[in-house]
Coordinates of C-alpha atoms and ligand atoms in Angstrom, one line a residue:
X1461 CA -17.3 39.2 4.4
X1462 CA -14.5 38.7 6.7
X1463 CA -11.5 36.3 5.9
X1464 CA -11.8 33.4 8.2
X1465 CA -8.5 32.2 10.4
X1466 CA -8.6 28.8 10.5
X1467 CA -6.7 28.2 14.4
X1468 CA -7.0 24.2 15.2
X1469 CA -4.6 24.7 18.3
X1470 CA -4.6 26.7 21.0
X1471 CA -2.7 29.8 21.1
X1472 CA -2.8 33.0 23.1
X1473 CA -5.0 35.5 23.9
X1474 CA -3.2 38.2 22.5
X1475 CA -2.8 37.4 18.6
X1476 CA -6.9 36.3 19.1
X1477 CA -7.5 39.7 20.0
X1478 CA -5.7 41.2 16.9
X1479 CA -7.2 38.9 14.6
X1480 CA -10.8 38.9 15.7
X1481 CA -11.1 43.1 15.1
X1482 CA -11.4 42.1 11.4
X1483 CA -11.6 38.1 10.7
X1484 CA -13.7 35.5 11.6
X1485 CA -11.3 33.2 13.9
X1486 CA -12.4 29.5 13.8
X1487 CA -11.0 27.8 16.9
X1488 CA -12.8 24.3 17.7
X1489 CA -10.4 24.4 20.8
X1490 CA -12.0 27.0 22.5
X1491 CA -15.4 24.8 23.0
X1492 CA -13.7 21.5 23.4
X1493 CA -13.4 20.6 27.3
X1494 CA -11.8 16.8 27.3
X1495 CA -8.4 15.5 25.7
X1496 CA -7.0 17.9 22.8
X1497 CA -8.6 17.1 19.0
X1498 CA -6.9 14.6 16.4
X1499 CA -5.3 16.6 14.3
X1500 CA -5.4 13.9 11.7
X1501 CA -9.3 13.5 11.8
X1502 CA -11.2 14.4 8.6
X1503 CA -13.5 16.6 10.0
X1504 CA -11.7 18.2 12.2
X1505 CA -9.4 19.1 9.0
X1506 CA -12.1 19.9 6.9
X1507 CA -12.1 23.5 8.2
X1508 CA -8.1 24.3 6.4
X1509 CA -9.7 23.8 3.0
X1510 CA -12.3 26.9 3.1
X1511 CA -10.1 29.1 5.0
X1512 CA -8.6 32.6 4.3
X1513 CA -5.5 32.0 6.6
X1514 CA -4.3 29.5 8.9
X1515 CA -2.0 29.1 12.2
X1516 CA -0.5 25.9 13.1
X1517 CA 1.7 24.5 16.0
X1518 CA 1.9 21.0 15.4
X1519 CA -1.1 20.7 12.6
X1520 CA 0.8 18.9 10.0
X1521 CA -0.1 20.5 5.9
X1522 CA 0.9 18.2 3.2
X1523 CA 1.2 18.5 -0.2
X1524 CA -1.9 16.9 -0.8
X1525 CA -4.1 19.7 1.8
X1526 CA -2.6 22.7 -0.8
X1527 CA -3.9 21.2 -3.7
X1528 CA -7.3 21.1 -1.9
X1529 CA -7.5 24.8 -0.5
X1530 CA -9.8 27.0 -1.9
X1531 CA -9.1 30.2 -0.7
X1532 CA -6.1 29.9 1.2
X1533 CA -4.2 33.0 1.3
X1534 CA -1.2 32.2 4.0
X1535 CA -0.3 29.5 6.2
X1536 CA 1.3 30.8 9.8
X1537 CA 3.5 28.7 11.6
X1538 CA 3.3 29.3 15.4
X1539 CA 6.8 28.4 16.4
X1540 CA 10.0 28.2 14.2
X1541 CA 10.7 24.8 12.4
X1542 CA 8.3 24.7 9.3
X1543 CA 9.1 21.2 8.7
X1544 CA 5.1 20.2 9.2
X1545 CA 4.4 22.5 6.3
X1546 CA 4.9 21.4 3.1
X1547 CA 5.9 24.8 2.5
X1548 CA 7.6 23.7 -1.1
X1549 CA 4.0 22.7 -2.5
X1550 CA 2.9 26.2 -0.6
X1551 CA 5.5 28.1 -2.7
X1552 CA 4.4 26.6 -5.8
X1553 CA 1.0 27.2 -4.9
X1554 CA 1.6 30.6 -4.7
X1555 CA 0.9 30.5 -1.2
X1556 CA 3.1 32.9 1.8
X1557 CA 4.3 30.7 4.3
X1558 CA 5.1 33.4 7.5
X1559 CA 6.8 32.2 11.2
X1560 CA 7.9 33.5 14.4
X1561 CA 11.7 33.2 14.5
X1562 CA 12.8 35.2 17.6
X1563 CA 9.7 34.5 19.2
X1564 CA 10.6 31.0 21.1
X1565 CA 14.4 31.3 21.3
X1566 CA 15.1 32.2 24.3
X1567 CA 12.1 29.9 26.0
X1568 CA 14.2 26.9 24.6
X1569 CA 17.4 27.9 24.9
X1570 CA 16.4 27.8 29.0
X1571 CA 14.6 24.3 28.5
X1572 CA 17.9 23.1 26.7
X1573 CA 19.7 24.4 30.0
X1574 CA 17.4 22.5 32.5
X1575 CA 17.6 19.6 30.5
X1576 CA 21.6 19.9 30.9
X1577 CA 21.3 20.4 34.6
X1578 CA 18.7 17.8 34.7
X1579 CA 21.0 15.3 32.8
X1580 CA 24.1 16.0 35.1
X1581 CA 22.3 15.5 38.1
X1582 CA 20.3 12.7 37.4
X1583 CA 17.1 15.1 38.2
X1584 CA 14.5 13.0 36.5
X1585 CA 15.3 9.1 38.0
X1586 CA 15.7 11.0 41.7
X1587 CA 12.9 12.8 41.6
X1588 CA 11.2 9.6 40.7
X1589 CA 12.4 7.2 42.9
X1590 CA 11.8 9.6 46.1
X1591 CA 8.2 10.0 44.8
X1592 CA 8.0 6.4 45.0
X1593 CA 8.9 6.2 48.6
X1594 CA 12.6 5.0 48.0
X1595 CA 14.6 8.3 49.4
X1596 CA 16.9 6.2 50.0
X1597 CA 18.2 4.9 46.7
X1598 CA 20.2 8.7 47.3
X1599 CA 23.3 7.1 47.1
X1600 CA 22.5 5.9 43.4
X1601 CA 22.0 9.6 42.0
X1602 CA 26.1 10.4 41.9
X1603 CA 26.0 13.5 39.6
X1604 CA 28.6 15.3 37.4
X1605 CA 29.3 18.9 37.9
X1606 CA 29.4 21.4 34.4
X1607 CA 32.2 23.5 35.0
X1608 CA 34.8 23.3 32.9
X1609 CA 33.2 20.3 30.8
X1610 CA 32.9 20.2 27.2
X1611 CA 29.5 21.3 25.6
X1612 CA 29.1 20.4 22.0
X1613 CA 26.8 22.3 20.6
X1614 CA 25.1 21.1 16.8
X1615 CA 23.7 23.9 14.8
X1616 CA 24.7 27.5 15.7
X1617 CA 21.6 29.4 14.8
X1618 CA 19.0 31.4 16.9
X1619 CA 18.7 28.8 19.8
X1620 CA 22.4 26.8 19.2
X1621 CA 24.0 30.5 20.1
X1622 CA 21.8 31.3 22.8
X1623 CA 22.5 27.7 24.7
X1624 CA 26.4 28.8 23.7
X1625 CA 26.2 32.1 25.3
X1626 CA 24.3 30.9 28.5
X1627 CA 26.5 27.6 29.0
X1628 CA 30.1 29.6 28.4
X1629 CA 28.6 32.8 30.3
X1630 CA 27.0 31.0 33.2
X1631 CA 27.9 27.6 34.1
X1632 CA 31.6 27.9 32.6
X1633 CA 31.2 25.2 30.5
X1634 CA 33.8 25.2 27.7
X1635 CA 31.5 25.5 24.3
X1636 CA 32.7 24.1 20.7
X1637 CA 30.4 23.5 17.7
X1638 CA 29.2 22.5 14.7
X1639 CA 27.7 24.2 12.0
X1640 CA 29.1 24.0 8.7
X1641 CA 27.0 27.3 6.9
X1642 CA 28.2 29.3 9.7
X1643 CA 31.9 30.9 8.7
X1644 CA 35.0 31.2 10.9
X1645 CA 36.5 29.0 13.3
X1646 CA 35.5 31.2 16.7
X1647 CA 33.1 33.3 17.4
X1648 CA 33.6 36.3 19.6
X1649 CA 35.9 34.2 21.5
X1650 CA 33.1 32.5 22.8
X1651 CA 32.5 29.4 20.6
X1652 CA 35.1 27.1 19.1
X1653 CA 33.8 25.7 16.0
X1654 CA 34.4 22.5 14.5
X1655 CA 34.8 21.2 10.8
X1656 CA 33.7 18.2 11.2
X1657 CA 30.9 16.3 13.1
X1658 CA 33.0 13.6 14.0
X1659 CA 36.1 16.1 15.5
X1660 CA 32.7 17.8 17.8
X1661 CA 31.6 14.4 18.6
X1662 CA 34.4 13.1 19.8
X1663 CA 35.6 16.2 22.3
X1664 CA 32.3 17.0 23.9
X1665 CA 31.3 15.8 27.3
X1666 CA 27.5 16.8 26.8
X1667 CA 26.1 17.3 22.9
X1668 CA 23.3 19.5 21.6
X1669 CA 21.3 19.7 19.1
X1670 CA 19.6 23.0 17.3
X1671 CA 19.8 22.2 13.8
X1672 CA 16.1 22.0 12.1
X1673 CA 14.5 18.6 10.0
X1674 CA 15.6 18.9 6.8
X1675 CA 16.4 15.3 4.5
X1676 CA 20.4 16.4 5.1
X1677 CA 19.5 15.9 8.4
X1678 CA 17.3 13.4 9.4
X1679 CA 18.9 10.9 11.4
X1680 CA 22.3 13.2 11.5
X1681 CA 22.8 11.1 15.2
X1682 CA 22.9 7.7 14.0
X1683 CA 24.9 4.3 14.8
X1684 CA 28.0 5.2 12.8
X1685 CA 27.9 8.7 14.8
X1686 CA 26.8 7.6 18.0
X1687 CA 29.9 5.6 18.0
X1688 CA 32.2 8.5 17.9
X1689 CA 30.9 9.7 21.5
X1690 CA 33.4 10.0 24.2
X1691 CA 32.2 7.8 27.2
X1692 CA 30.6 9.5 29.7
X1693 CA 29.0 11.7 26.7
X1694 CA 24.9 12.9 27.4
X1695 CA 22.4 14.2 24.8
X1696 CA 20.3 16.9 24.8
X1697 CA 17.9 17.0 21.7
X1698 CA 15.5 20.2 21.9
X1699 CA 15.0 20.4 18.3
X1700 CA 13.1 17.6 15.8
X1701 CA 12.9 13.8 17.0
X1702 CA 13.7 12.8 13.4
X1703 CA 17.3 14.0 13.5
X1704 CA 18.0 11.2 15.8
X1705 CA 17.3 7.3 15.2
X1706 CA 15.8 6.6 17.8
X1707 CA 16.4 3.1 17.5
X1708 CA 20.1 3.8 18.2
X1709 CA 20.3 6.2 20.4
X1710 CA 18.2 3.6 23.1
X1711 CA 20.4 0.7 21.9
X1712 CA 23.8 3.2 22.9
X1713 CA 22.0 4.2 26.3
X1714 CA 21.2 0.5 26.9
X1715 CA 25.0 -0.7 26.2
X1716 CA 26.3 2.5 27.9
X1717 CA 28.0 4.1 24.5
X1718 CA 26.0 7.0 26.3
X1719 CA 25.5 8.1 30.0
X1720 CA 21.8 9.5 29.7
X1721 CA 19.7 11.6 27.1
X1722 CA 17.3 14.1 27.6
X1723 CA 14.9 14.5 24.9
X1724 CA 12.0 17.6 24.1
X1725 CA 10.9 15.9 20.8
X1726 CA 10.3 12.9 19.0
X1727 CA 9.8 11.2 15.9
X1728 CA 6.5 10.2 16.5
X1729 CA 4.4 12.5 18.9
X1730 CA 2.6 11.9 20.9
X1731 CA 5.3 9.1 21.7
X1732 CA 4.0 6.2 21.7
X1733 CA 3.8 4.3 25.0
X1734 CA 5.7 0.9 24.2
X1735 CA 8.4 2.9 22.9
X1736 CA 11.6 1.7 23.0
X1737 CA 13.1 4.8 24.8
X1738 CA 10.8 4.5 27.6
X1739 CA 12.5 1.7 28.6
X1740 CA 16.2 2.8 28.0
X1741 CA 17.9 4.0 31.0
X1742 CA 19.2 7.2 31.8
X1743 CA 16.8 9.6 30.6
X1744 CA 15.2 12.6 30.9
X1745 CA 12.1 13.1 28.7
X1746 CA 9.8 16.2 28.5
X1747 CA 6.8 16.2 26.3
X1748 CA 7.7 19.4 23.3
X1749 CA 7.3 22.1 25.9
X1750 CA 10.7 24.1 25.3
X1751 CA 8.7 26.5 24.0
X1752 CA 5.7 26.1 26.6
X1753 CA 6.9 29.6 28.5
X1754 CA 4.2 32.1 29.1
X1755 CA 6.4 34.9 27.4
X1756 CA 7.3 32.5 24.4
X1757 CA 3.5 31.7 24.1
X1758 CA 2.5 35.2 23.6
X1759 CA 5.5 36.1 20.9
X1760 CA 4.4 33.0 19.0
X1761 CA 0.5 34.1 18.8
X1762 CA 1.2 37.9 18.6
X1763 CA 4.1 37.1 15.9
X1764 CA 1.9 34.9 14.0
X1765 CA -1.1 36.6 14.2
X1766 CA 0.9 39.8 13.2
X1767 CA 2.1 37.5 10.1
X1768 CA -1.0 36.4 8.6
X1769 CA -2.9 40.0 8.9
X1770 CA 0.5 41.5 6.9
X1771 CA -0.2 39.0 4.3
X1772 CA -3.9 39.4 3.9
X1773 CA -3.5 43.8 4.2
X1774 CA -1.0 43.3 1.0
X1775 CA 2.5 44.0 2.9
X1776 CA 5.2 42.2 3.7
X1777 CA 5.6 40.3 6.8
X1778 CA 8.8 40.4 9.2
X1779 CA 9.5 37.0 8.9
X1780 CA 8.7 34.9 6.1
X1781 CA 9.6 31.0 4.7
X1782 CA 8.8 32.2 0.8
X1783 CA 8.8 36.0 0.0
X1784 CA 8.8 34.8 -3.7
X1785 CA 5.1 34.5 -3.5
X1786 CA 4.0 37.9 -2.8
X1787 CA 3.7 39.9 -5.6
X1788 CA 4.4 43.2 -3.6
Ligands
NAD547 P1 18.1 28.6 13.0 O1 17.7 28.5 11.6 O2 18.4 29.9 13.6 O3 19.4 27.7 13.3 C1 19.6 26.4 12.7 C2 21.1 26.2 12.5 O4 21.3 24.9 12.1 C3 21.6 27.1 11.4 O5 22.7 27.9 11.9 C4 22.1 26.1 10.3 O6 23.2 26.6 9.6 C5 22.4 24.9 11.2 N1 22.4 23.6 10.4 C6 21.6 23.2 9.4 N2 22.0 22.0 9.0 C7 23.0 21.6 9.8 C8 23.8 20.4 9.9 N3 23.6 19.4 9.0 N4 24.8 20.4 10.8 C9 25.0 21.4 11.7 N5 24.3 22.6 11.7 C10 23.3 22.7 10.7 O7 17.0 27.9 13.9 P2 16.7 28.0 15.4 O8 15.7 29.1 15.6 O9 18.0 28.0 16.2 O10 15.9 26.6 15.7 C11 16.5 25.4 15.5 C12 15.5 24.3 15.4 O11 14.9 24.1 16.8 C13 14.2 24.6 14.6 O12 14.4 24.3 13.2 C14 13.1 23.8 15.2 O13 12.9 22.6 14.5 C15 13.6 23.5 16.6 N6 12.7 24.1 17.6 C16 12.1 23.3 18.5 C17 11.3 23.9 19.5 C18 10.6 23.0 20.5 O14 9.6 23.4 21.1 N7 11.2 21.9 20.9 C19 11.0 25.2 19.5 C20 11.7 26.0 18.6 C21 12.5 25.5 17.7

């Protein structure tokens, strides 16, 4: 019998292709025509528990879905941040947990800069108001230009040092960051790094973050550091909505601690549509696409794909949350 691939979002053709020449690829997307599945709903859950493999986006797996599996053999993230895996109870389960680390980097690393140009030149409310009829409301969209501006950059990993590279390289914005696991105090002459949070915080003109959801941190942009922000200072947050309280970070756009935020991810997606940032002024909001590129798309499900049929032929995948589970 084939394994069976247990797929409840849609990915690319490409790792489908690889997968279906020897597994049986469930993927109740494929049929459905209207709004996407609840990825909460029983049923449509019910698949993960008598599956050989599966590949998840957004498809949360808690601790309580690995004591339930089966058969399970590896869990694929499609995309980078694990944090909707409860890849701990996986490890103790025995169970590979494999991802595609370089697939999305540069895809985001782009968003992030659209978001900052978007941001500085108020993008989002113009564009609005002119669809609205009001062209005139021009004079209200006074922008700021990047050059020579401070970009604060949180987390100096794949995407931080991509965002770095671009900013410094090709809109000559000066770049200093934070990262306290990465050693040094420059890099390459490119990136000034800071020791503290606070000492970033305070110098940058525009902050972003690329730092993934961990409990150190969740809510890492909170009241007591939102009020360390230079005035003027905008947000850029391409990475997990939980490392922000949201909460605060409307209540500093509303009182004008902060000039604007524009904002990939939430803590609750979709985002709700009372929410409190919908409401706040200044912002740019775009709904998790940084990774939405066609090229990105087709890394992730080739990656990913690539990643679970490793696991299931006995070898060892490229990139991998929990290596101490195969007994190579
Ligand atoms: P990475 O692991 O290469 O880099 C993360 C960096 O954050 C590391 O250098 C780490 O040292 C640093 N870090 C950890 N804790 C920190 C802290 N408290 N303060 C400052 N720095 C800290 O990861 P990456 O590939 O650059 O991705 C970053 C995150 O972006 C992912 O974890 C993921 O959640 C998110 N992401 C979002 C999308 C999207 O579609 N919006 C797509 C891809 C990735």
């Amino acid at each position: 019998m084939k394994p069976i691939v247990f797929i409840p979002e849609p990915i690319a053709a490409v790792g489908l292709e690889l997968l279906n020449a020897e597994c049986d690829c469930l993927t109740p997307w494929a049929e459905a025509v209207n709004s996407p599945a609840d990825l909460q709903n029983e049923s449509f859950r019910a698949p993960l528990f008598e599956s050989d493999a599966v590949i998840v986006r957004l498809f949360k797996i808690n601790e309580g879905d690995i004591t339930k599996v089966q058969q399970l053999k590896v869990i694929a993230k499609h995309g980078v941040g694990v944090d909707n895996i409860d890849w701990e109870a996986a490890t103790a389960a025995g169970i590979p947990v494999v991802y595609t680390p370089t697939a999305n980097a540069n895809a985001v690393a782009e968003h992030t800069l659209a978001l900052l140009l978007g941001l500085a030149r108020n993008i989002g409310p113009a564009s609005h108001a002119l669809m609205d009829g009001d062209f005139n409301r021009r004079g209200e969209f006074k922008g700021v230009e990047l050059a020579g501006k401070t970009l604060g950059v949180i987390g100096l990993g794949r995407i931080g040092l991509k965002v770095a590279q671009m900013a410094s390289q090709g809109l000559q914005l000066r770049v200093h960051a934070y990262d306290p696991f990465v050693p040094g105090d420059t890099l390459s002459g490119l990136v000034i790094l800071e020791d503290t949070l606070e000492a970033l915080m305070r110098k940058s003109d525009f902050l972003t973050l690329h730092i993934p959801l961990t409990p150190g941190t969740r809510h890492l942009i909170n009241e007591q550091s939102l009020s360390w922000v230079k005035p003027g200072c905008r947000i850029i947050n391409t990475s997990r909505g939980s490392v922000i309280d949201e909460t605060a970070l409307a209540r500093a756009l509303t009182n004008g601690t902060l000039s604007g935020a524009a904002l990939d991810v939430f803590e609750v997606e979709p985002l709700p549509g009372d929410h409190l940032l919908l409401k706040a002024p200044n912002t740019l909001l775009t709904p998790h696409i940084s990774s939405s590129t066609q090229e990105a798309l087709e890394k992730m499900s080739l990656q990913s794909a690539q990643g679970v049929l490793d696991v299931l032929h006995g070898k060892l995948p490229k990139y991998i949350v929990n290596p101490e589970t195969l007994k190579l």
